[in-house]
Amino acid sequence: MRDAQGRITSKTSTVLDNPNTPSSYTVSYSYAAGELAGMTYPSGLAVSYQRTAGRITGVTVREPGTARKPKPTIPFISSLTHTALGQPQSWTWSTGDTAARTFDTDGRMTATEFSGYGYDAAGRITSITQELWAQRTTTLELYRTPLTWTAGYDNRDHLTSFTRAGASTHYTYDANSNRLTSIDKTTSDTDIDGQFTEQDAASTTSQVSLMDGDSNRLLGFTQTLTTMSNGKVKSVVTAPVNYIVNANGSMTSDGLREFDYDAANRLAKVTVSKDGEAARVVYLTNAMGQRVFKSVPQAEQTLPDETTLDAGFIAWLKKSFGWLFSASTTTTGAGLGTAYVYGDGPIPAWAMLGEYDNGSAVGKGRTEYIWLLTQDGQALPVGMYRNGKFYAVHADHLGTPRLITDEANKPVWQWPYSAFGNNTPTGVLQSTPNPKQAITNQPVLLKATKPIEMNLRFPGQYFDAETGLFYNGHRHYCARCGRYIQSDSIGLDGGINTFGYAAGAPTSYTDPTGQFVPLLLAPLLAPAWAPALAYGTAALATAAAVAMTLAPPPDYSPWSPDPEKNKEFIRDRDGVNDVKPVPYKDPSKPTCDEIRERIRFLEDIVARRVALTNKWYSGVFNPGHAGRVDTLRRDIDKLRARLARGDCAPC
């Protein structure tokens, strides 16, 4: 449903998990002064945004209740402040936990409440310090211990090294930005990935990629794993891993799993085989390309081979066990599993609002995510609501969740940094004193523990345990490969290498839809917003050439083979372009009320353009929209300043 201004007020998503009784999920939105004022999630969770001069200054929540026993509204986030450039700077969660973010004169983030960032003259991140929560084995006291990573780059800004105490990773690339080699060294002294079962151990994993000489397709790799114990080589194992790709370049097998795709080249099914058994996981995608359902693993039925079995025996099988040969081996519904709901209107379409289990034995109930809207039209994860409990989500300079604390203000999940995200989250690290025979000079040995489950990763990504991949909107991202398993659906508009992720520099850029690199495009699309996206002006010159290859053409429109979709797009577009403001009675001296009305009108136009971009352009502004919105916001600021100094006629 939409209001008179074309804004979404209610949206119901129906998922064909069961064709007879499909599940439905409704999200409702409310607005004030042209901005999002609140929303109600499928569970009944109500989230409201408080604003001052158009900027969000607080977020309240109200848990699901009943008409007779409604739950109280509580301030989930309060005292939210912004920088002069509009970047969220500090706030306090309802638990008393706080966020504190600092920025340099270029608008780049230099620190958060849990991390710090250093840059070189080209604007590239060269150091990251993350304070990880740990607990000594001899006491229950929690404390924070810092780990520092250093990053190196080649002359094309590809990440070539990422090192910390007890671990290092190095990469090389070819001229097309394909990763050729990787060397990953780790030790048991700082085992934040939970890799080792003994002390004084180390491992080195070397990989050499096998690339298709006529394309950028990855055909596999050769891996050598060297393990050491007490300073001596324990084993050396070398093994090839072969991938199979289809005519589109999409991976159809990684040696352990088989991947099936739909007509739009999106992953529709994965089959996992082990010890002669096979299980499948089915994915359902809606018309907007969003994955809306994932089934639990289902046993694959193996059909008898009629070409090798006796005809009489086959006839008997068909008579006695007809189900083996029926079309029912591929169900019309996905069955038990988890449904997913995403943002709309002011909330970017890549932002997951919630995940809802429909009764599976391994389900986690329902989980909903609270987002803080930012001035650039994107969103920052700040909260999680799971089965009646609220959690604070701490995000980094890219909007990636790095720390979650519970209602008692205790850390329950943290994701240490890695080069391309190929590491698992951990709970509170277990620390023990460093023995003399340890490999490094770390004062304590750190080891990972089991965290709560939370699968959001880089912006727009969701981790799938069954594949080891990150669902990333239009594609799936392979963190261990540092690239996508499908070619970019926008073709060469996404760059000369259609499999690359974030321009090969995931410490600086993101790709929330699997199509663009918004942080790289931002300086060209809207220079005034670039600092708000944590991208500095110092690197603009070196990024411009790459950004131009990634930007969509100025007249880009999301035309669809479906005529009804095209009509809907035209209606939405015209709803932005056709509205006109009420003229001033006296343009030389408008009244204060007329200026207030003009501000509301302009705010509404901005909201419409942002909603249009989120719906049809996956939250990425094309140059025309970006420039217009930038102009509108400057006009709004001028009118507010005029009101503040009383430059208007009395009403």
XYZ file of C-alpha atoms in Angstrom:
651
model
C 0.000 0.000 0.000
C 1.058 3.585 -0.680
C -0.081 6.935 0.613
C -1.189 9.895 -1.503
C 2.454 10.866 -2.015
C 3.406 7.452 -3.362
C 5.332 6.334 -0.288
C 5.075 2.748 0.895
C 2.942 2.501 4.041
C 2.504 -1.269 4.159
C 4.030 -4.188 2.308
C 3.140 -7.860 2.645
C 5.568 -10.469 1.331
C 4.239 -13.954 0.644
C 6.693 -16.847 0.576
C 5.799 -20.108 -1.155
C 7.350 -22.306 1.509
C 4.105 -24.302 1.543
C 1.893 -23.915 -1.563
C -1.280 -24.725 0.389
C -0.624 -22.333 3.281
C 2.151 -19.930 2.248
C 3.683 -17.724 4.915
C 3.152 -13.951 4.812
C 5.119 -11.148 6.452
C 3.949 -7.531 6.707
C 6.026 -4.414 7.344
C 4.354 -1.020 7.800
C 5.905 2.454 7.550
C 4.876 5.890 8.832
C 6.201 9.319 7.871
C 6.469 12.833 9.281
C 7.733 15.978 7.538
C 8.741 13.904 4.521
C 10.978 11.534 6.494
C 10.557 8.018 7.850
C 9.074 8.299 11.343
C 8.624 4.653 12.252
C 8.035 1.098 11.122
C 6.410 -2.044 12.442
C 8.090 -5.378 11.745
C 6.321 -8.691 10.999
C 6.643 -9.746 14.657
C 4.893 -6.576 15.824
C 8.131 -4.897 16.919
C 7.672 -1.130 16.525
C 10.682 1.097 15.833
C 10.377 4.899 15.802
C 12.892 7.556 14.788
C 13.126 10.893 16.620
C 14.475 13.798 14.583
C 15.767 17.296 15.131
C 16.062 19.522 12.046
C 15.639 16.403 9.914
C 18.448 14.402 11.531
C 17.797 11.309 13.624
C 18.627 11.959 17.280
C 17.074 8.870 18.875
C 15.440 5.504 18.214
C 12.678 4.020 20.362
C 11.352 0.458 20.332
C 8.215 -1.251 21.541
C 8.084 -5.029 21.804
C 5.140 -6.986 20.399
C 2.211 -7.063 22.802
C -1.558 -7.327 22.806
C -4.331 -4.754 22.732
C -5.059 -5.494 26.390
C -1.446 -5.667 27.473
C 0.649 -3.391 25.255
C 4.368 -3.247 25.927
C 5.954 0.098 26.889
C 8.010 2.171 24.471
C 11.662 2.387 25.488
C 14.551 4.509 24.129
C 16.783 1.978 22.386
C 19.192 4.675 21.163
C 19.436 8.130 22.710
C 21.687 11.200 22.641
C 22.582 10.586 18.987
C 24.894 13.303 17.659
C 26.263 13.986 14.176
C 29.324 15.615 12.685
C 29.040 18.804 10.653
C 28.954 16.555 7.579
C 25.995 14.587 8.913
C 27.868 11.437 9.954
C 26.462 9.635 13.036
C 29.075 10.337 15.694
C 27.972 9.141 19.126
C 24.979 7.606 20.876
C 23.940 5.542 23.873
C 22.084 2.229 23.786
C 19.386 1.361 26.320
C 21.880 -0.941 28.064
C 24.198 1.982 28.795
C 26.643 0.853 26.114
C 27.939 3.720 23.994
C 29.142 4.378 20.462
C 31.934 6.903 19.907
C 33.214 7.586 16.397
C 35.864 10.127 15.398
C 36.743 11.495 11.949
C 39.644 13.400 10.433
C 39.444 16.642 8.444
C 38.788 14.637 5.267
C 35.740 13.067 6.890
C 37.369 9.633 7.153
C 36.624 7.572 10.225
C 39.694 7.246 12.423
C 38.244 5.463 15.462
C 35.175 3.809 16.946
C 34.439 2.569 20.447
C 36.195 -0.697 19.513
C 38.596 0.121 16.667
C 41.084 2.571 15.163
C 42.135 3.201 11.540
C 45.263 4.649 9.942
C 45.589 5.904 6.348
C 48.397 6.570 3.906
C 48.751 9.594 1.621
C 46.585 7.872 -1.011
C 43.695 7.484 1.428
C 44.140 3.713 1.792
C 43.742 2.055 5.170
C 47.163 0.831 6.270
C 46.424 -0.133 9.873
C 43.429 -1.365 11.848
C 43.420 -1.850 15.608
C 40.517 -3.808 17.061
C 39.875 -4.198 20.768
C 38.625 -7.750 21.282
C 36.935 -8.951 24.435
C 38.730 -11.704 26.340
C 38.475 -13.570 29.638
C 41.316 -15.100 31.613
C 41.069 -18.759 32.532
C 41.843 -17.858 36.141
C 39.105 -15.250 36.652
C 35.627 -14.334 35.447
C 36.624 -10.747 34.732
C 36.246 -9.561 31.134
C 38.792 -7.234 29.600
C 39.643 -5.812 26.183
C 42.847 -6.690 24.381
C 43.971 -4.819 21.243
C 45.103 -6.528 18.053
C 46.622 -4.497 15.232
C 46.603 -5.434 11.555
C 48.768 -3.746 8.915
C 47.691 -3.657 5.270
C 49.797 -3.402 2.117
C 48.770 -2.620 -1.463
C 50.146 -2.804 -4.983
C 50.210 0.148 -7.379
C 46.638 -0.666 -8.463
C 45.360 -0.488 -4.865
C 44.773 -4.244 -4.556
C 45.225 -5.569 -1.035
C 48.469 -7.576 -1.086
C 49.152 -8.166 2.619
C 47.251 -8.232 5.896
C 49.292 -9.104 8.972
C 48.960 -9.179 12.758
C 50.766 -10.783 15.669
C 50.664 -14.532 15.103
C 49.263 -14.435 11.564
C 49.901 -13.030 8.095
C 48.303 -13.210 4.655
C 49.856 -12.257 1.305
C 48.357 -12.104 -2.207
C 49.489 -11.608 -5.798
C 47.312 -10.654 -8.785
C 47.400 -10.753 -12.561
C 46.778 -7.798 -14.872
C 43.003 -8.408 -14.749
C 42.900 -8.255 -10.927
C 42.495 -12.019 -10.527
C 44.156 -13.426 -7.427
C 47.003 -15.677 -8.523
C 48.493 -16.793 -5.203
C 47.819 -16.561 -1.502
C 49.924 -17.511 1.511
C 48.209 -17.656 4.897
C 50.313 -18.234 8.022
C 48.770 -18.716 11.474
C 49.914 -19.804 14.923
C 48.191 -21.185 17.993
C 49.363 -18.221 20.088
C 46.608 -15.941 18.776
C 44.077 -18.503 17.598
C 41.133 -16.157 17.122
C 39.690 -18.473 14.454
C 39.636 -21.575 16.676
C 41.865 -23.434 14.239
C 44.265 -25.282 16.572
C 43.782 -28.025 19.165
C 47.269 -27.804 20.704
C 49.735 -25.137 21.809
C 52.983 -24.271 20.047
C 51.461 -25.137 16.686
C 51.570 -23.313 13.360
C 50.286 -23.799 9.845
C 50.961 -22.328 6.418
C 48.376 -22.613 3.656
C 49.593 -21.768 0.152
C 47.253 -21.608 -2.827
C 47.983 -21.197 -6.528
C 44.917 -20.330 -8.583
C 44.028 -22.029 -11.859
C 42.580 -19.355 -14.141
C 40.933 -19.815 -17.522
C 43.380 -18.288 -19.983
C 40.596 -16.850 -22.148
C 38.541 -15.277 -19.357
C 38.558 -14.322 -15.684
C 36.939 -17.596 -14.646
C 38.436 -19.417 -11.675
C 38.786 -23.142 -12.463
C 40.266 -24.214 -9.140
C 43.513 -24.061 -7.212
C 46.342 -26.180 -5.867
C 46.736 -26.003 -2.111
C 49.722 -26.923 0.032
C 49.133 -27.173 3.783
C 52.192 -27.293 6.030
C 51.642 -27.942 9.744
C 54.239 -27.516 12.466
C 54.480 -28.488 16.124
C 57.131 -27.286 18.573
C 59.012 -25.639 15.714
C 59.247 -28.817 13.607
C 57.409 -29.686 10.405
C 54.679 -32.164 11.197
C 53.152 -32.686 7.755
C 53.047 -31.299 4.217
C 49.991 -32.068 2.098
C 49.431 -30.827 -1.451
C 46.086 -31.313 -3.173
C 44.325 -29.883 -6.227
C 40.783 -28.520 -6.001
C 38.873 -28.347 -9.269
C 35.871 -26.132 -9.944
C 33.287 -26.601 -12.666
C 31.742 -23.516 -14.268
C 28.883 -23.184 -16.736
C 28.662 -21.135 -19.931
C 27.876 -18.006 -17.890
C 31.017 -18.472 -15.840
C 29.043 -19.360 -12.709
C 30.502 -22.036 -10.457
C 28.426 -25.226 -10.632
C 30.679 -27.386 -8.443
C 33.444 -26.745 -5.932
C 34.243 -30.428 -5.514
C 32.025 -30.848 -2.449
C 28.851 -29.076 -3.508
C 26.831 -28.650 -6.677
C 25.187 -25.303 -7.451
C 22.055 -24.844 -9.572
C 20.912 -21.445 -10.856
C 17.635 -19.914 -11.980
C 17.038 -18.099 -15.268
C 18.438 -14.871 -13.796
C 21.701 -16.633 -12.812
C 20.887 -16.520 -9.099
C 21.602 -19.498 -6.877
C 18.436 -21.628 -6.609
C 19.710 -24.862 -5.063
C 22.846 -26.326 -3.546
C 23.423 -30.064 -3.195
C 25.935 -31.325 -0.648
C 27.232 -34.882 -0.990
C 29.073 -36.942 1.609
C 29.671 -40.674 2.073
C 27.224 -41.591 -0.678
C 24.447 -39.441 0.756
C 23.191 -36.160 -0.649
C 21.161 -33.309 0.775
C 19.850 -30.208 -0.926
C 19.031 -26.700 0.233
C 16.507 -24.754 -1.845
C 16.469 -20.964 -2.191
C 13.462 -18.871 -3.270
C 13.920 -15.452 -4.882
C 11.287 -12.756 -5.399
C 10.708 -10.536 -8.435
C 13.148 -7.931 -7.090
C 15.933 -10.487 -6.949
C 15.938 -10.746 -3.159
C 16.370 -14.173 -1.608
C 13.259 -14.558 0.530
C 13.542 -18.167 1.725
C 16.120 -20.851 2.481
C 15.030 -24.409 3.198
C 16.540 -26.747 5.734
C 18.678 -29.513 4.196
C 16.466 -32.084 2.487
C 17.528 -35.619 1.600
C 17.978 -36.106 -2.131
C 16.155 -39.101 -3.609
C 18.206 -41.247 -5.949
C 16.262 -42.498 -8.971
C 16.837 -45.995 -10.402
C 18.609 -45.948 -13.759
C 16.221 -47.433 -16.336
C 19.034 -47.857 -18.868
C 20.926 -50.322 -16.710
C 18.168 -52.218 -14.861
C 16.033 -55.040 -16.255
C 12.811 -53.788 -17.886
C 10.657 -56.227 -15.869
C 12.290 -55.124 -12.641
C 11.710 -51.465 -13.566
C 8.026 -52.190 -14.239
C 7.695 -53.826 -10.827
C 9.428 -50.848 -9.163
C 7.078 -48.404 -10.868
C 4.050 -50.402 -9.775
C 5.202 -50.873 -6.193
C 7.221 -47.672 -5.616
C 5.847 -45.151 -8.087
C 6.956 -42.207 -5.957
C 10.549 -42.919 -6.959
C 9.719 -42.005 -10.538
C 7.248 -39.187 -9.949
C 7.831 -35.472 -10.366
C 7.367 -35.120 -6.634
C 11.105 -35.547 -6.188
C 11.237 -31.812 -6.879
C 8.745 -30.223 -4.533
C 6.689 -27.194 -5.554
C 7.242 -25.691 -2.132
C 10.475 -25.246 -0.261
C 9.131 -26.747 2.980
C 10.663 -25.968 6.351
C 13.279 -23.282 6.654
C 13.832 -19.555 7.140
C 12.138 -16.612 5.426
C 13.847 -13.240 4.957
C 12.340 -9.748 4.781
C 14.165 -6.665 3.483
C 13.922 -2.901 3.589
C 11.793 -0.736 1.340
C 11.315 2.939 0.680
C 13.788 4.852 2.888
C 15.413 1.594 4.068
C 17.825 0.227 1.407
C 16.558 -2.884 -0.342
C 19.718 -4.792 0.649
C 19.171 -4.201 4.383
C 17.699 -7.320 5.993
C 14.870 -6.467 8.384
C 14.317 -9.952 9.721
C 14.646 -13.712 9.425
C 11.744 -15.958 10.399
C 11.863 -19.696 10.994
C 8.661 -21.512 10.028
C 9.020 -24.413 12.451
C 12.181 -26.302 11.515
C 13.902 -28.413 14.156
C 17.115 -26.359 13.967
C 15.471 -22.949 13.634
C 16.384 -19.948 15.770
C 12.873 -18.511 15.958
C 12.793 -14.975 14.632
C 15.496 -12.345 14.466
C 14.929 -8.723 13.466
C 17.505 -6.017 12.802
C 17.265 -2.333 13.699
C 18.841 0.089 11.233
C 20.030 3.665 11.626
C 19.431 5.668 8.445
C 22.355 7.802 7.301
C 22.370 11.030 5.323
C 23.648 9.352 2.161
C 20.541 7.137 1.907
C 22.260 4.044 3.310
C 21.765 2.351 6.688
C 23.867 1.201 9.635
C 22.983 -1.902 11.721
C 22.645 -0.829 15.361
C 20.389 -3.430 16.971
C 19.109 -6.995 16.928
C 15.865 -8.299 18.435
C 15.763 -12.067 18.905
C 13.073 -13.996 20.738
C 12.217 -11.198 23.161
C 15.752 -9.880 23.762
C 17.497 -6.777 22.444
C 21.165 -6.686 21.481
C 23.389 -3.723 20.598
C 25.210 -4.077 17.267
C 28.488 -2.166 16.879
C 29.456 -1.513 13.246
C 32.761 -0.356 11.781
C 33.751 2.270 9.195
C 32.108 0.265 6.398
C 28.912 -0.560 8.269
C 30.074 -4.124 8.956
C 28.966 -5.631 12.311
C 32.041 -6.278 14.464
C 30.667 -6.583 18.005
C 27.349 -7.495 19.658
C 26.545 -6.940 23.325
C 23.513 -8.270 25.205
C 21.050 -6.605 27.579
C 23.554 -7.019 30.415
C 26.115 -5.140 28.308
C 28.217 -8.307 27.887
C 29.906 -9.213 24.578
C 28.288 -12.260 22.971
C 29.633 -12.043 19.402
C 32.620 -10.410 17.755
C 34.084 -10.663 14.267
C 37.829 -10.001 14.122
C 39.206 -8.414 10.987
C 40.602 -10.441 8.116
C 41.582 -9.529 4.577
C 38.465 -10.667 2.687
C 36.199 -11.862 5.515
C 37.351 -15.489 5.382
C 37.210 -16.043 9.138
C 34.560 -17.070 11.618
C 33.104 -14.880 14.381
C 34.007 -15.727 17.952
C 32.641 -15.265 21.417
C 34.732 -13.846 24.247
C 38.316 -14.973 23.640
C 39.859 -17.311 26.187
C 43.239 -16.023 27.363
C 46.027 -17.857 29.155
C 49.523 -16.696 30.176
C 52.118 -16.993 27.442
C 54.529 -19.881 28.219
C 58.208 -19.526 27.428
C 58.000 -21.995 24.567
C 55.291 -20.012 22.744
C 55.932 -19.045 19.148
C 55.288 -15.298 19.403
C 55.916 -12.624 22.009
C 52.244 -12.071 22.788
C 51.764 -11.570 26.565
C 48.840 -14.011 26.540
C 47.575 -16.771 24.288
C 44.153 -16.057 22.808
C 41.702 -18.701 21.639
C 38.270 -18.405 20.042
C 35.079 -19.560 21.762
C 31.583 -20.184 20.441
C 29.476 -17.018 19.948
C 25.747 -16.595 19.489
C 24.640 -16.995 15.894
C 24.527 -13.842 13.772
C 25.050 -14.153 10.040
C 25.261 -10.565 8.773
C 28.718 -9.883 7.348
C 29.884 -7.073 5.027
C 27.022 -4.690 4.096
C 24.367 -6.568 2.133
C 25.840 -9.998 2.937
C 24.524 -13.012 4.856
C 26.613 -16.080 5.691
C 25.299 -19.504 4.610
C 26.840 -22.390 6.545
C 25.731 -24.965 3.966
C 27.833 -23.361 1.221
C 30.450 -21.384 3.113
C 29.422 -18.475 0.863
C 27.967 -15.051 1.623
C 24.628 -14.302 -0.019
C 25.172 -10.824 -1.511
C 22.036 -9.670 -3.292
C 22.443 -10.444 -6.972
C 25.337 -12.853 -6.404
C 27.137 -15.040 -3.888
C 30.527 -14.026 -2.522
C 33.309 -16.525 -1.813
C 35.377 -15.040 1.022
C 38.109 -17.661 0.799
C 38.469 -16.820 -2.925
C 38.059 -13.056 -2.480
C 35.624 -12.954 -5.413
C 32.101 -13.807 -6.539
C 31.131 -17.208 -7.923
C 28.951 -15.539 -10.592
C 29.736 -12.890 -13.162
C 28.300 -9.415 -12.570
C 24.767 -9.096 -13.957
C 25.511 -5.543 -15.145
C 28.372 -6.825 -17.299
C 31.368 -4.597 -17.945
C 29.618 -1.636 -16.286
C 30.936 -3.245 -13.098
C 34.543 -3.211 -14.315
C 36.723 -5.286 -16.614
C 36.773 -8.181 -14.130
C 33.147 -9.150 -13.569
C 33.986 -11.515 -10.691
C 35.935 -9.098 -8.472
C 34.768 -7.926 -5.045
C 35.073 -4.292 -3.881
C 37.833 -3.403 -6.355
C 40.179 -5.812 -4.566
C 40.289 -3.539 -1.484
C 37.670 -4.800 1.008
C 39.158 -2.738 3.842
C 37.975 0.415 2.069
C 35.020 -0.463 -0.156
C 31.795 -2.475 -0.082
C 29.338 -3.911 -2.593
C 25.992 -4.391 -0.789
C 23.997 -5.412 -3.881
C 26.557 -7.535 -5.715
C 26.587 -5.055 -8.601
C 28.343 -1.816 -7.661
C 30.951 -0.463 -5.287
C 29.019 2.439 -3.674
C 31.928 3.820 -1.662
C 34.031 4.026 -4.799
C 31.239 5.694 -6.769
C 30.299 8.155 -4.047
C 32.897 10.867 -4.770
C 31.740 11.070 -8.384
C 28.027 10.812 -7.720
C 27.780 13.238 -4.830
C 31.062 14.818 -3.691
C 29.447 16.442 -0.661
C 28.527 13.029 0.723
C 31.828 11.296 0.189
C 33.144 11.980 3.706
C 29.919 10.621 5.175
C 30.769 7.373 3.429
C 34.169 7.211 5.125
C 35.962 7.852 1.832
C 38.623 10.527 1.813
C 39.364 13.160 -0.802
C 43.043 12.236 -0.820
C 42.392 9.063 -2.813
C 39.846 10.576 -5.193
C 42.310 11.112 -8.007
C 43.532 7.527 -7.992
C 39.999 6.129 -7.666
C 38.380 8.244 -10.371
C 39.509 6.144 -13.322
C 38.277 2.942 -11.716
C 35.065 4.552 -10.512
C 34.148 5.670 -14.023
C 34.254 2.059 -15.191
C 31.990 1.057 -12.306
C 29.402 3.838 -12.566
C 26.166 3.100 -14.423
C 25.536 5.234 -17.525
C 23.769 8.531 -16.720
C 20.578 7.451 -18.462
C 20.535 4.053 -16.778
C 16.988 2.793 -16.153
C 16.076 -0.601 -14.702
C 13.971 -1.705 -17.663
C 12.506 -5.165 -17.349
C 11.137 -7.690 -19.861
C 7.936 -7.485 -17.810
C 5.757 -4.629 -19.209
C 3.980 -4.232 -15.876
C 7.295 -3.668 -14.129
C 8.166 -0.974 -16.674
C 4.823 0.739 -16.076
C 5.408 0.617 -12.329
C 8.852 2.171 -12.762
C 7.438 4.975 -14.933
C 4.741 5.691 -12.343
C 7.325 5.869 -9.566
C 9.642 8.048 -11.645
C 6.852 10.423 -12.654
C 5.746 10.588 -9.022
C 9.091 12.235 -8.322
C 9.244 14.537 -11.336
C 5.646 15.752 -11.698
C 4.990 17.336 -8.292
C 5.293 21.117 -8.012
C 5.550 23.378 -4.939
C 2.882 25.876 -3.952
C 4.193 29.282 -5.145
C 4.887 32.064 -2.660
C 2.254 34.817 -2.625
C 5.065 37.371 -2.463
C 8.324 35.846 -3.746
C 10.279 38.858 -2.486
C 9.214 38.229 1.114
C 7.559 34.840 1.759
C 5.951 34.221 5.119
C 7.574 32.001 7.728
C 4.781 29.444 7.280
C 5.357 29.430 3.514
C 9.047 28.710 4.063
C 8.206 25.910 6.501
C 5.820 24.450 3.919
C 8.513 24.714 1.229
C 10.965 22.863 3.506
C 8.411 20.073 4.019
C 7.848 19.910 0.269
C 11.576 19.631 -0.487
C 12.058 17.000 2.238
C 9.254 14.995 0.662
C 10.918 15.191 -2.762
C 14.206 13.991 -1.250
C 12.389 11.092 0.429
C 10.744 10.170 -2.881
C 14.037 10.207 -4.745
C 15.716 8.101 -2.065
C 12.794 5.645 -2.137
C 12.968 5.469 -5.946
C 16.698 4.776 -5.789
C 16.336 2.108 -3.094
C 13.549 0.355 -4.983
C 14.822 0.474 -8.560
C 18.566 1.069 -8.289
C 19.332 -1.108 -5.229
C 20.173 1.971 -3.169
C 22.889 3.266 -5.529
C 22.289 6.789 -6.864
C 22.867 7.425 -10.554
C 24.533 10.769 -11.319
C 21.297 12.589 -12.149
C 19.539 11.615 -8.924
C 22.667 12.223 -6.858
C 23.156 15.758 -8.126
C 19.484 16.640 -7.746
C 19.254 15.317 -4.184
C 22.438 17.158 -3.267
C 20.937 20.411 -4.597
C 17.646 19.818 -2.771
C 19.396 19.249 0.540
C 21.435 22.424 0.126
C 18.203 24.310 -0.587
C 16.663 22.865 2.581
C 19.658 23.978 4.642
C 19.418 27.495 3.188
C 15.710 27.739 4.021
C 16.303 26.506 7.570
C 19.033 29.106 8.007
C 16.647 31.767 6.687
C 14.040 30.762 9.249
C 16.627 30.769 12.026
C 17.631 34.379 11.326
C 13.992 35.496 10.945
C 14.288 36.441 7.279
C 10.576 35.939 6.530
C 7.322 37.842 6.791
C 5.144 37.264 9.869
C 2.154 35.008 9.365
